[in-house]
CSV table of C-alpha atoms in Angstrom, one decimal:
chain,number,residue,atom,x,y,z
A,1,MET,CA,-65.4,-35.7,61.4
A,2,LYS,CA,-66.8,-33.7,59.7
A,3,LYS,CA,-68.6,-35.9,57.5
A,4,PHE,CA,-69.3,-38.4,59.9
A,5,SER,CA,-71.9,-35.0,62.0
A,6,LEU,CA,-73.3,-34.4,59.6
A,7,SER,CA,-74.1,-38.0,58.6
A,8,LYS,CA,-75.8,-38.2,61.5
A,9,LEU,CA,-77.3,-35.5,62.0
A,10,ALA,CA,-78.9,-36.1,58.5
A,11,VAL,CA,-80.1,-39.6,60.1
A,12,VAL,CA,-81.4,-38.4,63.9
A,13,LEU,CA,-83.1,-35.6,61.2
A,14,SER,CA,-85.1,-39.0,59.1
A,15,VAL,CA,-85.0,-40.5,62.5
A,16,LEU,CA,-87.1,-37.1,63.8
A,17,ALA,CA,-89.1,-36.8,60.4
A,18,ALA,CA,-91.0,-40.3,61.2
A,19,VAL,CA,-91.5,-40.0,63.6
A,20,LEU,CA,-93.5,-36.9,63.3
A,21,GLY,CA,-95.2,-38.7,60.7
A,22,VAL,CA,-95.9,-42.0,63.2
A,23,CYS,CA,-98.1,-38.6,65.0
A,24,ILE,CA,-98.8,-36.9,63.3
A,25,SER,CA,-100.8,-40.3,60.9
A,26,PHE,CA,-101.6,-41.2,64.8
A,27,VAL,CA,-103.6,-37.9,65.7
A,28,LYS,CA,-105.7,-37.7,62.5
A,29,SER,CA,-106.3,-41.8,63.3
A,30,THR,CA,-108.5,-41.1,66.6
A,31,VAL,CA,-111.5,-40.3,67.5
A,32,TRP,CA,-110.2,-36.5,68.8
A,33,TRP,CA,-109.0,-35.5,65.7
A,34,ALA,CA,-111.6,-36.3,63.4
A,35,GLY,CA,-114.7,-35.7,65.9
A,36,TYR,CA,-116.1,-39.4,66.3
A,37,ASP,CA,-116.0,-42.1,65.2
A,38,LYS,CA,-115.2,-44.6,63.1
A,39,GLN,CA,-116.1,-47.1,64.0
A,40,ASN,CA,-119.3,-46.4,64.2
A,41,CYS,CA,-120.8,-46.4,67.6
A,42,PRO,CA,-120.2,-50.6,67.4
A,43,GLY,CA,-122.1,-52.9,69.4
A,44,CYS,CA,-124.2,-50.4,71.0
A,45,ARG,CA,-127.8,-51.6,71.5
A,46,PRO,CA,-131.3,-50.2,72.8
A,47,ILE,CA,-130.3,-50.0,75.7
A,48,ILE,CA,-133.6,-47.3,77.2
A,49,ASP,CA,-137.2,-49.1,78.3
A,50,TRP,CA,-138.4,-45.7,76.7
A,51,SER,CA,-141.8,-47.5,77.9
A,52,GLU,CA,-143.0,-44.1,79.5
A,53,GLU,CA,-142.6,-42.2,76.5
A,54,THR,CA,-144.9,-44.8,74.1
A,55,THR,CA,-146.2,-47.2,74.5
A,56,ASN,CA,-148.0,-46.5,78.4
A,57,ARG,CA,-148.6,-43.1,77.0
A,58,THR,CA,-153.3,-42.6,77.8
A,59,THR,CA,-152.4,-39.6,74.4
A,60,ALA,CA,-150.7,-40.0,71.6
A,61,ALA,CA,-147.3,-38.1,71.6
A,62,VAL,CA,-147.8,-35.7,68.3
A,63,THR,CA,-151.9,-35.1,67.3
A,64,SER,CA,-153.8,-33.9,64.9
A,65,ASN,CA,-153.6,-30.2,66.1
A,66,HIS,CA,-149.4,-30.4,66.0
A,67,ILE,CA,-149.0,-31.7,62.7
A,68,ARG,CA,-151.0,-28.8,61.6
A,69,ALA,CA,-148.6,-26.1,64.0
A,70,PHE,CA,-146.2,-27.6,63.1
A,71,LYS,CA,-146.1,-27.6,59.3
A,72,LYS,CA,-147.7,-24.2,59.1
A,73,ASP,CA,-145.6,-22.5,61.7
A,74,GLY,CA,-142.9,-24.5,61.4
A,75,VAL,CA,-141.4,-25.2,64.8
A,76,VAL,CA,-144.0,-27.0,67.8
A,77,VAL,CA,-143.0,-27.4,71.6
A,78,LEU,CA,-144.0,-30.7,72.9
A,79,LYS,CA,-144.6,-30.8,76.6
A,80,SER,CA,-144.0,-33.3,79.4
A,81,LEU,CA,-143.5,-36.2,76.2
A,82,ILE,CA,-140.0,-37.2,77.7
A,83,SER,CA,-139.6,-38.3,81.7
A,84,PRO,CA,-136.8,-35.7,82.9
A,85,SER,CA,-135.1,-39.0,85.2
A,86,LYS,CA,-134.2,-39.9,81.1
A,87,VAL,CA,-132.8,-35.6,80.6
A,88,VAL,CA,-130.9,-36.0,83.1
A,89,ASP,CA,-129.2,-38.9,82.4
A,90,LEU,CA,-128.5,-37.9,79.0
A,91,ALA,CA,-126.7,-35.0,80.4
A,92,THR,CA,-125.0,-37.5,82.4
A,93,GLU,CA,-123.5,-39.3,79.5
A,94,VAL,CA,-123.4,-35.8,77.6
A,95,GLU,CA,-121.3,-34.1,79.6
A,96,SER,CA,-119.1,-37.4,80.7
A,97,MET,CA,-118.1,-36.9,77.6
A,98,THR,CA,-114.3,-36.1,76.3
A,99,ASP,CA,-114.1,-32.8,74.2
A,100,THR,CA,-112.7,-33.7,70.2
A,101,PHE,CA,-111.4,-30.9,68.0
A,102,MET,CA,-114.5,-29.8,67.7
A,103,THR,CA,-114.6,-28.0,71.4
A,104,SER,CA,-110.4,-28.1,71.7
A,105,VAL,CA,-109.8,-25.1,68.4
A,106,LEU,CA,-113.3,-24.8,66.6
A,107,THR,CA,-115.1,-23.2,68.9
A,108,LYS,CA,-111.8,-21.4,70.1
A,109,THR,CA,-111.0,-20.0,67.1
A,110,VAL,CA,-113.7,-19.5,64.8
A,111,LEU,CA,-117.1,-19.7,66.7
A,112,PRO,CA,-116.5,-17.7,69.8
A,113,SER,CA,-120.5,-17.5,70.9
A,114,TYR,CA,-120.3,-21.3,71.7
A,115,ARG,CA,-118.5,-23.0,74.5
A,116,LYS,CA,-118.8,-26.9,73.3
A,117,TYR,CA,-120.1,-28.0,70.2
A,118,GLU,CA,-119.4,-31.9,69.2
A,119,HIS,CA,-121.5,-33.3,65.8
A,120,LYS,CA,-122.5,-36.9,65.4
A,121,LEU,CA,-122.8,-38.0,68.5
A,122,GLU,CA,-124.0,-41.6,67.3
A,123,THR,CA,-121.1,-43.0,67.1
A,124,ARG,CA,-119.5,-42.3,70.2
A,125,SER,CA,-122.6,-43.4,72.4
A,126,GLU,CA,-124.6,-46.2,73.1
A,127,ILE,CA,-127.5,-44.0,74.8
A,128,ILE,CA,-127.2,-41.0,72.8
A,129,ARG,CA,-127.6,-44.2,69.4
A,130,ASP,CA,-130.9,-45.9,71.4
A,131,TRP,CA,-131.9,-41.5,71.7
A,132,ALA,CA,-131.6,-40.5,67.5
A,133,VAL,CA,-131.6,-43.6,66.7
A,134,HIS,CA,-134.0,-46.5,68.6
A,135,GLY,CA,-136.6,-44.0,70.3
A,136,PRO,CA,-139.6,-42.5,69.5
A,137,LEU,CA,-137.4,-38.8,69.0
A,138,ALA,CA,-137.7,-40.5,65.1
A,139,LYS,CA,-141.2,-41.3,64.8
A,140,TRP,CA,-142.4,-37.9,66.1
A,141,ALA,CA,-139.9,-36.4,63.1
A,142,ALA,CA,-141.3,-38.8,61.1
A,143,ASP,CA,-145.4,-38.0,62.1
A,144,LEU,CA,-144.8,-34.3,62.6
A,145,MET,CA,-143.2,-34.2,58.4
A,146,ASP,CA,-145.4,-36.2,57.6
A,147,VAL,CA,-143.8,-39.0,56.1
A,148,SER,CA,-143.1,-42.5,55.9
A,149,GLU,CA,-138.9,-42.6,56.5
A,150,ALA,CA,-137.0,-40.3,58.4
A,151,ARG,CA,-133.5,-40.5,58.1
A,152,LEU,CA,-130.8,-38.6,61.1
A,153,TYR,CA,-128.1,-37.1,59.5
A,154,ASN,CA,-126.3,-35.0,62.4
A,155,ALA,CA,-126.4,-35.8,66.1
A,156,GLU,CA,-125.3,-32.6,67.8
A,157,LYS,CA,-123.9,-31.0,71.1
A,158,ILE,CA,-123.9,-26.8,71.4
A,159,TYR,CA,-123.1,-25.8,74.4
A,160,SER,CA,-123.6,-21.4,74.4
A,161,ALA,CA,-120.7,-19.3,75.8
A,162,GLY,CA,-122.7,-16.8,76.7
A,163,ASN,CA,-121.4,-13.6,79.2
A,164,ASP,CA,-118.4,-15.4,78.4
A,165,ASN,CA,-119.7,-15.2,74.7
A,166,PRO,CA,-116.4,-12.6,73.3
A,167,MET,CA,-118.3,-11.0,70.7
A,168,GLY,CA,-120.7,-10.1,73.0
A,169,CYS,CA,-124.9,-11.4,73.9
A,170,ASN,CA,-126.0,-10.9,70.4
A,171,THR,CA,-129.4,-13.1,68.4
A,172,ALA,CA,-128.4,-14.5,65.4
A,173,TRP,CA,-130.6,-15.0,62.8
A,174,HIS,CA,-130.3,-17.8,60.8
A,175,ARG,CA,-131.7,-20.6,58.0
A,176,ASP,CA,-130.0,-24.5,59.1
A,177,THR,CA,-130.6,-24.4,55.2
A,178,LEU,CA,-127.5,-23.3,54.7
A,179,SER,CA,-126.5,-26.7,56.3
A,180,SER,CA,-129.5,-28.9,55.1
A,181,PRO,CA,-127.3,-31.9,52.9
A,182,PHE,CA,-130.5,-32.4,51.0
A,183,PRO,CA,-132.2,-30.6,48.2
A,184,THR,CA,-135.0,-27.1,49.9
A,185,THR,CA,-137.6,-29.9,48.6
A,186,ALA,CA,-137.2,-32.1,51.0
A,187,LYS,CA,-138.4,-32.6,54.4
A,188,SER,CA,-137.2,-31.8,57.2
A,189,ILE,CA,-137.0,-31.2,61.0
A,190,THR,CA,-134.3,-30.8,64.5
A,191,ILE,CA,-136.1,-31.8,67.2
A,192,ASN,CA,-134.4,-29.4,70.2
A,193,ILE,CA,-133.8,-31.4,74.0
A,194,TYR,CA,-132.7,-28.7,76.8
A,195,LEU,CA,-131.0,-29.9,78.9
A,196,ASP,CA,-132.3,-28.2,82.2
A,197,ASP,CA,-135.3,-25.3,81.9
A,198,ILE,CA,-135.2,-23.1,80.3
A,199,GLY,CA,-136.8,-19.9,78.8
A,200,ALA,CA,-135.5,-17.0,76.4
A,201,ASP,CA,-134.9,-14.0,78.8
A,202,GLY,CA,-133.3,-14.4,82.3
A,203,PRO,CA,-132.2,-15.9,84.6
A,204,ASN,CA,-131.6,-19.7,82.1
A,205,GLY,CA,-132.6,-17.5,78.7
A,206,ASP,CA,-131.6,-17.4,76.1
A,207,ALA,CA,-133.4,-20.8,74.6
A,208,LEU,CA,-134.2,-20.2,70.4
A,209,ILE,CA,-137.1,-18.6,69.3
A,210,TYR,CA,-139.2,-18.0,65.3
A,211,ILE,CA,-140.7,-15.9,62.7
A,212,LYS,CA,-143.6,-18.5,62.6
A,213,GLY,CA,-144.2,-19.2,59.5
A,214,SER,CA,-140.9,-17.5,57.7
A,215,HIS,CA,-140.6,-21.5,56.3
A,216,ASN,CA,-142.9,-21.4,53.9
A,217,HIS,CA,-141.1,-18.0,52.3
A,218,LEU,CA,-137.3,-18.9,51.5
A,219,VAL,CA,-135.8,-16.5,49.0
A,220,SER,CA,-137.7,-13.8,51.7
A,221,PRO,CA,-136.4,-12.7,55.2
A,222,PRO,CA,-138.5,-11.7,57.8
A,223,SER,CA,-138.0,-8.2,58.5
A,224,ASP,CA,-139.8,-7.4,61.7
A,225,VAL,CA,-138.6,-9.6,64.1
A,226,THR,CA,-139.1,-7.7,67.8
A,227,SER,CA,-141.2,-8.5,71.0
A,228,SER,CA,-143.9,-6.6,69.3
A,229,SER,CA,-144.3,-9.1,65.8
A,230,ASP,CA,-147.5,-11.3,66.0
A,231,LEU,CA,-145.4,-14.0,64.3
A,232,LEU,CA,-142.7,-14.2,67.0
A,233,PHE,CA,-142.5,-17.1,69.0
A,234,GLU,CA,-140.9,-17.1,72.4
A,235,PRO,CA,-141.2,-20.4,74.3
A,236,ILE,CA,-140.6,-21.6,78.1
A,237,LEU,CA,-139.4,-24.8,78.2
A,238,LYS,CA,-139.5,-27.6,80.5
A,239,VAL,CA,-136.7,-31.2,80.7
A,240,GLY,CA,-138.3,-33.0,79.5
A,241,ASP,CA,-140.1,-31.2,76.9
A,242,VAL,CA,-140.1,-31.7,73.3
A,243,LEU,CA,-138.5,-28.3,71.1
A,244,ALA,CA,-139.3,-28.8,66.9
A,245,HIS,CA,-138.8,-27.2,64.1
A,246,ASP,CA,-137.9,-26.9,60.4
A,247,ALA,CA,-134.8,-26.0,59.1
A,248,HIS,CA,-136.3,-23.5,56.7
A,249,VAL,CA,-137.9,-21.7,59.9
A,250,TYR,CA,-135.8,-18.2,60.4
A,251,HIS,CA,-134.5,-19.1,64.0
A,252,THR,CA,-132.3,-17.2,66.7
A,253,PRO,CA,-130.5,-17.8,70.2
A,254,SER,CA,-132.9,-14.9,71.9
A,255,GLY,CA,-129.6,-13.0,73.0
A,256,ARG,CA,-131.2,-12.3,75.9
A,257,GLY,CA,-129.9,-14.1,79.0
A,258,CYS,CA,-127.0,-14.8,77.8
A,259,TRP,CA,-126.7,-17.8,79.5
A,260,HIS,CA,-124.2,-21.1,79.7
A,261,ARG,CA,-127.4,-23.2,77.1
A,262,ARG,CA,-127.6,-26.9,77.1
A,263,SER,CA,-128.6,-28.2,74.5
A,264,LEU,CA,-129.0,-31.2,71.6
A,265,GLN,CA,-130.2,-31.2,68.3
A,266,PHE,CA,-131.2,-33.9,66.8
A,267,ARG,CA,-131.8,-33.8,63.1
A,268,TYR,CA,-133.6,-35.6,61.0
A,269,VAL,CA,-134.8,-35.6,57.2
A,270,GLU,CA,-137.6,-38.2,55.0
A,271,SER,CA,-136.1,-40.3,52.9
A,272,PRO,CA,-136.1,-40.8,50.5
A,273,THR,CA,-134.2,-37.5,49.3
A,274,ARG,CA,-130.4,-36.5,48.1
A,275,PHE,CA,-127.2,-36.0,48.8
A,276,THR,CA,-126.2,-31.8,47.4
A,277,PHE,CA,-123.5,-30.1,49.3
A,278,ALA,CA,-121.3,-27.4,46.5
A,279,PRO,CA,-118.8,-26.0,48.2
A,280,ASN,CA,-122.5,-23.1,47.9
A,281,ARG,CA,-122.5,-22.5,50.6
A,282,PHE,CA,-121.3,-19.0,51.6
A,283,PRO,CA,-119.6,-18.6,54.4
A,284,ASN,CA,-117.6,-22.3,54.5
A,285,GLY,CA,-115.0,-24.7,56.0
A,286,PRO,CA,-113.6,-24.2,58.9
A,287,ILE,CA,-116.9,-24.2,60.1
A,288,PRO,CA,-119.1,-28.0,61.4
A,289,TRP,CA,-120.6,-27.7,58.2
A,290,THR,CA,-118.3,-28.7,55.8
A,291,PHE,CA,-117.0,-31.4,58.7
A,292,ALA,CA,-120.5,-33.2,58.9
A,293,HIS,CA,-121.0,-33.0,54.8
A,294,ALA,CA,-119.2,-31.9,52.5
A,295,PRO,CA,-117.7,-34.2,50.3
A,296,ASN,CA,-113.5,-34.8,50.4
A,297,VAL,CA,-113.9,-34.0,54.0
A,298,ALA,CA,-116.9,-35.8,56.0
A,299,PRO,CA,-116.3,-39.6,54.9
A,300,HIS,CA,-120.1,-40.4,53.4
A,301,ARG,CA,-118.0,-41.0,50.2
A,302,LEU,CA,-121.1,-39.9,49.2
A,303,LYS,CA,-121.3,-38.9,44.6
A,304,GLU,CA,-123.7,-35.1,44.4
A,305,GLY,CA,-127.4,-35.7,43.7
A,306,SER,CA,-126.2,-40.0,45.0
A,307,ALA,CA,-128.9,-40.9,46.8
A,308,LEU,CA,-128.6,-39.8,50.7
A,309,GLU,CA,-127.3,-42.9,52.9
A,310,GLY,CA,-125.6,-44.9,53.9
A,311,PRO,CA,-124.4,-45.0,58.1
A,312,TRP,CA,-123.0,-41.7,57.9
A,313,TYR,CA,-127.1,-40.7,57.1
A,314,PRO,CA,-129.1,-43.2,58.4
A,315,MET,CA,-132.1,-45.0,58.5
A,316,VAL,CA,-133.6,-44.8,61.7
A,317,TYR,CA,-138.4,-45.0,60.6
A,318,PRO,CA,-140.0,-46.9,60.3
A,319,LYS,CA,-136.7,-49.5,61.8
A,320,PRO,CA,-133.2,-48.5,61.8
A,321,LEU,CA,-131.4,-50.5,58.8
A,322,GLU,CA,-128.4,-53.6,60.9
A,323,SER,CA,-127.2,-53.1,56.9
A,324,GLU,CA,-126.4,-48.9,57.8
A,325,HIS,CA,-124.6,-49.3,61.9
A,326,VAL,CA,-121.4,-50.2,60.5
A,327,PRO,CA,-117.9,-48.7,59.8
A,328,ILE,CA,-118.0,-45.6,58.0
A,329,GLY,CA,-114.7,-46.7,55.3
A,330,GLY,CA,-114.3,-42.7,54.4
A,331,ARG,CA,-111.4,-40.4,55.3
A,332,ALA,CA,-111.2,-38.6,58.4
A,333,TRP,CA,-111.6,-34.5,57.6
A,334,SER,CA,-107.6,-32.2,56.5
A,335,ILE,CA,-106.0,-29.1,56.6
A,336,ILE,CA,-106.2,-29.4,53.0
A,337,GLY,CA,-109.2,-30.9,52.5
A,338,VAL,CA,-111.5,-27.9,54.4
A,339,LEU,CA,-109.0,-25.8,53.5
A,340,GLY,CA,-109.6,-26.1,49.3
A,341,VAL,CA,-113.1,-26.7,50.4
A,342,ALA,CA,-113.3,-22.7,52.0
A,343,LYS,CA,-111.4,-21.9,48.6
A,344,GLN,CA,-113.7,-23.2,46.4
A,345,SER,CA,-116.3,-21.2,48.1
A,346,LEU,CA,-114.6,-18.5,48.2
A,347,ASN,CA,-113.6,-18.4,44.1
A,348,ILE,CA,-118.1,-18.6,43.5
A,349,ALA,CA,-118.8,-16.4,45.8
A,350,ALA,CA,-116.2,-13.5,43.6
A,351,ASP,CA,-117.3,-15.2,41.0
A,352,LEU,CA,-121.0,-14.1,41.2
A,353,GLY,CA,-120.0,-11.1,42.2
A,354,ILE,CA,-122.4,-10.1,45.4
A,355,GLY,CA,-122.0,-6.6,46.6
A,356,SER,CA,-119.9,-5.6,43.0
A,357,ASN,CA,-121.3,-3.7,40.4
A,358,ASN,CA,-120.8,-6.6,38.5
A,359,CYS,CA,-122.9,-9.0,40.0
A,360,VAL,CA,-123.9,-12.4,38.0
A,361,VAL,CA,-126.7,-13.5,40.8
A,362,ASP,CA,-129.2,-12.8,38.1
A,363,HIS,CA,-128.3,-15.2,35.3
A,364,VAL,CA,-127.0,-17.8,37.1
A,365,VAL,CA,-129.9,-18.3,39.4
A,366,LYS,CA,-132.4,-20.2,38.2
A,367,GLU,CA,-135.1,-22.0,40.9
A,368,VAL,CA,-135.5,-25.8,39.2
A,369,GLU,CA,-138.5,-27.1,41.2
A,370,GLY,CA,-137.5,-25.2,44.1
A,371,TYR,CA,-133.7,-26.4,44.5
A,372,TYR,CA,-131.6,-23.5,44.9
A,373,PRO,CA,-127.8,-23.4,43.7
A,374,TYR,CA,-125.9,-20.2,46.5
A,375,PHE,CA,-127.1,-20.3,50.0
A,376,GLY,CA,-126.3,-17.9,52.9
A,377,PHE,CA,-127.5,-17.2,56.5
A,378,ASP,CA,-130.2,-15.9,55.2
A,379,GLY,CA,-131.5,-18.2,52.8
A,380,PRO,CA,-131.4,-19.1,49.2
A,381,VAL,CA,-129.1,-16.1,47.7
A,382,THR,CA,-131.4,-15.4,44.5
A,383,SER,CA,-130.7,-11.7,43.2
A,384,CYS,CA,-128.0,-9.4,42.8
A,385,GLU,CA,-130.8,-6.2,44.0
A,386,ASN,CA,-131.5,-7.6,47.5
A,387,TRP,CA,-128.0,-9.5,48.9
A,388,GLU,CA,-124.5,-7.8,49.9
A,389,MET,CA,-121.0,-8.7,51.6
A,390,VAL,CA,-120.0,-7.6,55.3
A,391,ASN,CA,-117.1,-9.2,56.1
A,392,GLN,CA,-116.3,-12.0,52.8
A,393,ILE,CA,-120.2,-13.4,54.4
A,394,PRO,CA,-123.0,-12.8,51.8
A,395,VAL,CA,-126.7,-11.3,53.7
A,396,HIS,CA,-130.1,-9.8,53.1
A,397,LYS,CA,-130.2,-6.8,52.7
A,398,ASP,CA,-133.3,-6.6,54.2
A,399,GLY,CA,-132.7,-9.8,56.6
A,400,GLN,CA,-131.0,-9.6,60.6
A,401,MET,CA,-127.5,-11.5,60.1
A,402,VAL,CA,-126.4,-7.8,58.6
A,403,LYS,CA,-127.7,-5.9,61.6
A,404,ASN,CA,-126.1,-9.4,63.5
A,405,LEU,CA,-122.4,-9.2,62.0
A,406,GLN,CA,-122.4,-5.6,62.8
A,407,LYS,CA,-122.8,-5.1,66.3
A,408,MET,CA,-120.5,-8.0,66.4
A,409,GLU,CA,-117.6,-5.9,64.9
A,410,ASN,CA,-119.0,-3.0,67.5
A,411,ASN,CA,-118.7,-5.1,69.9
A,412,LYS,CA,-115.4,-6.5,68.7
A,413,ASN,CA,-113.8,-3.4,68.1
A,414,LYS,CA,-115.0,-1.7,71.2
A,415,SER,CA,-112.8,-4.5,73.3
A,416,LYS,CA,-109.6,-3.7,72.0
A,417,GLU,CA,-110.0,0.6,72.7
């Protein structure tokens, strides 16, 4: 009887293990787990009439003045380029999309400043794919970058937590260089589409603000970001306006409006360029850019130094390639893969000795044709003298991220009291 019971228990446990394995396998195959649709929006085609924004315009959408301003300042606003009704339709589509792991888990654990975060939306929605791939955004991006070809490298939904942020309403000065999967020499741009009227101050506040020209000084973050700075750019935007910024420009949410900001960010890069996204970015691991770009985590199957191309990074200008509108072949991310990247990144930072007496950054870092090997929020990590570690994150001593982290830590301690 005892032998029979043990045998029966072994069978039950085996069945349970098999069922659990099947369940885990199923979950990992879902859009919820991946954060994108591996089928890559099958059957999606252009469905939006963009004639009001393109052929029916009486003036150029992007003028020579816009291009000069973007090149000089790293940021520009294109006023009233999109019909507000299209933005309303876009908002309706975005609100109807189900949350994935990115919102359900990631924002609640490591991204408390976000109420919702989703990426690679062009793989999940015909309307968003139309905006990102087929609509005029790609041409406007190419015009501002002054390039003949452009690729999409992400389409994100970013909703801020506003007053619900447990860390408090703060600035978070940074450059998008940290999360860009290509060399710093490549021209790139982020097209921000806000779903509501917004400015830097309340009641509809917390728009992105910028230090003009900071994209041209990549290794030195601006020391003056106060309201008195002549270089501070604080846009006031209406629905239908387009806010465009260079990936390298120093920017942040204003931290003053504390409002539930709703925005989409369409990110483009010139083509051709090459893929680079080694674990040389601090922080790394359970962070959006790791899921979006890191080899063996993101499904693009690209190797360091290979051409940036394929269905994960599709050509969008001068026209999309049908050969790239195909299912994404790589595997969805795994916990082991993400933790592996995090460990590699921490080991690299430790080996560099940032913030210690054993720092070797100066001996290791060598600029070659504008390529930098290590990145933090404030820009490329280039010297022992200027960089230190705060909460295991490298920050520039003269930058703003060190102040942001200290303020967030203070708010965290106050909340515990």
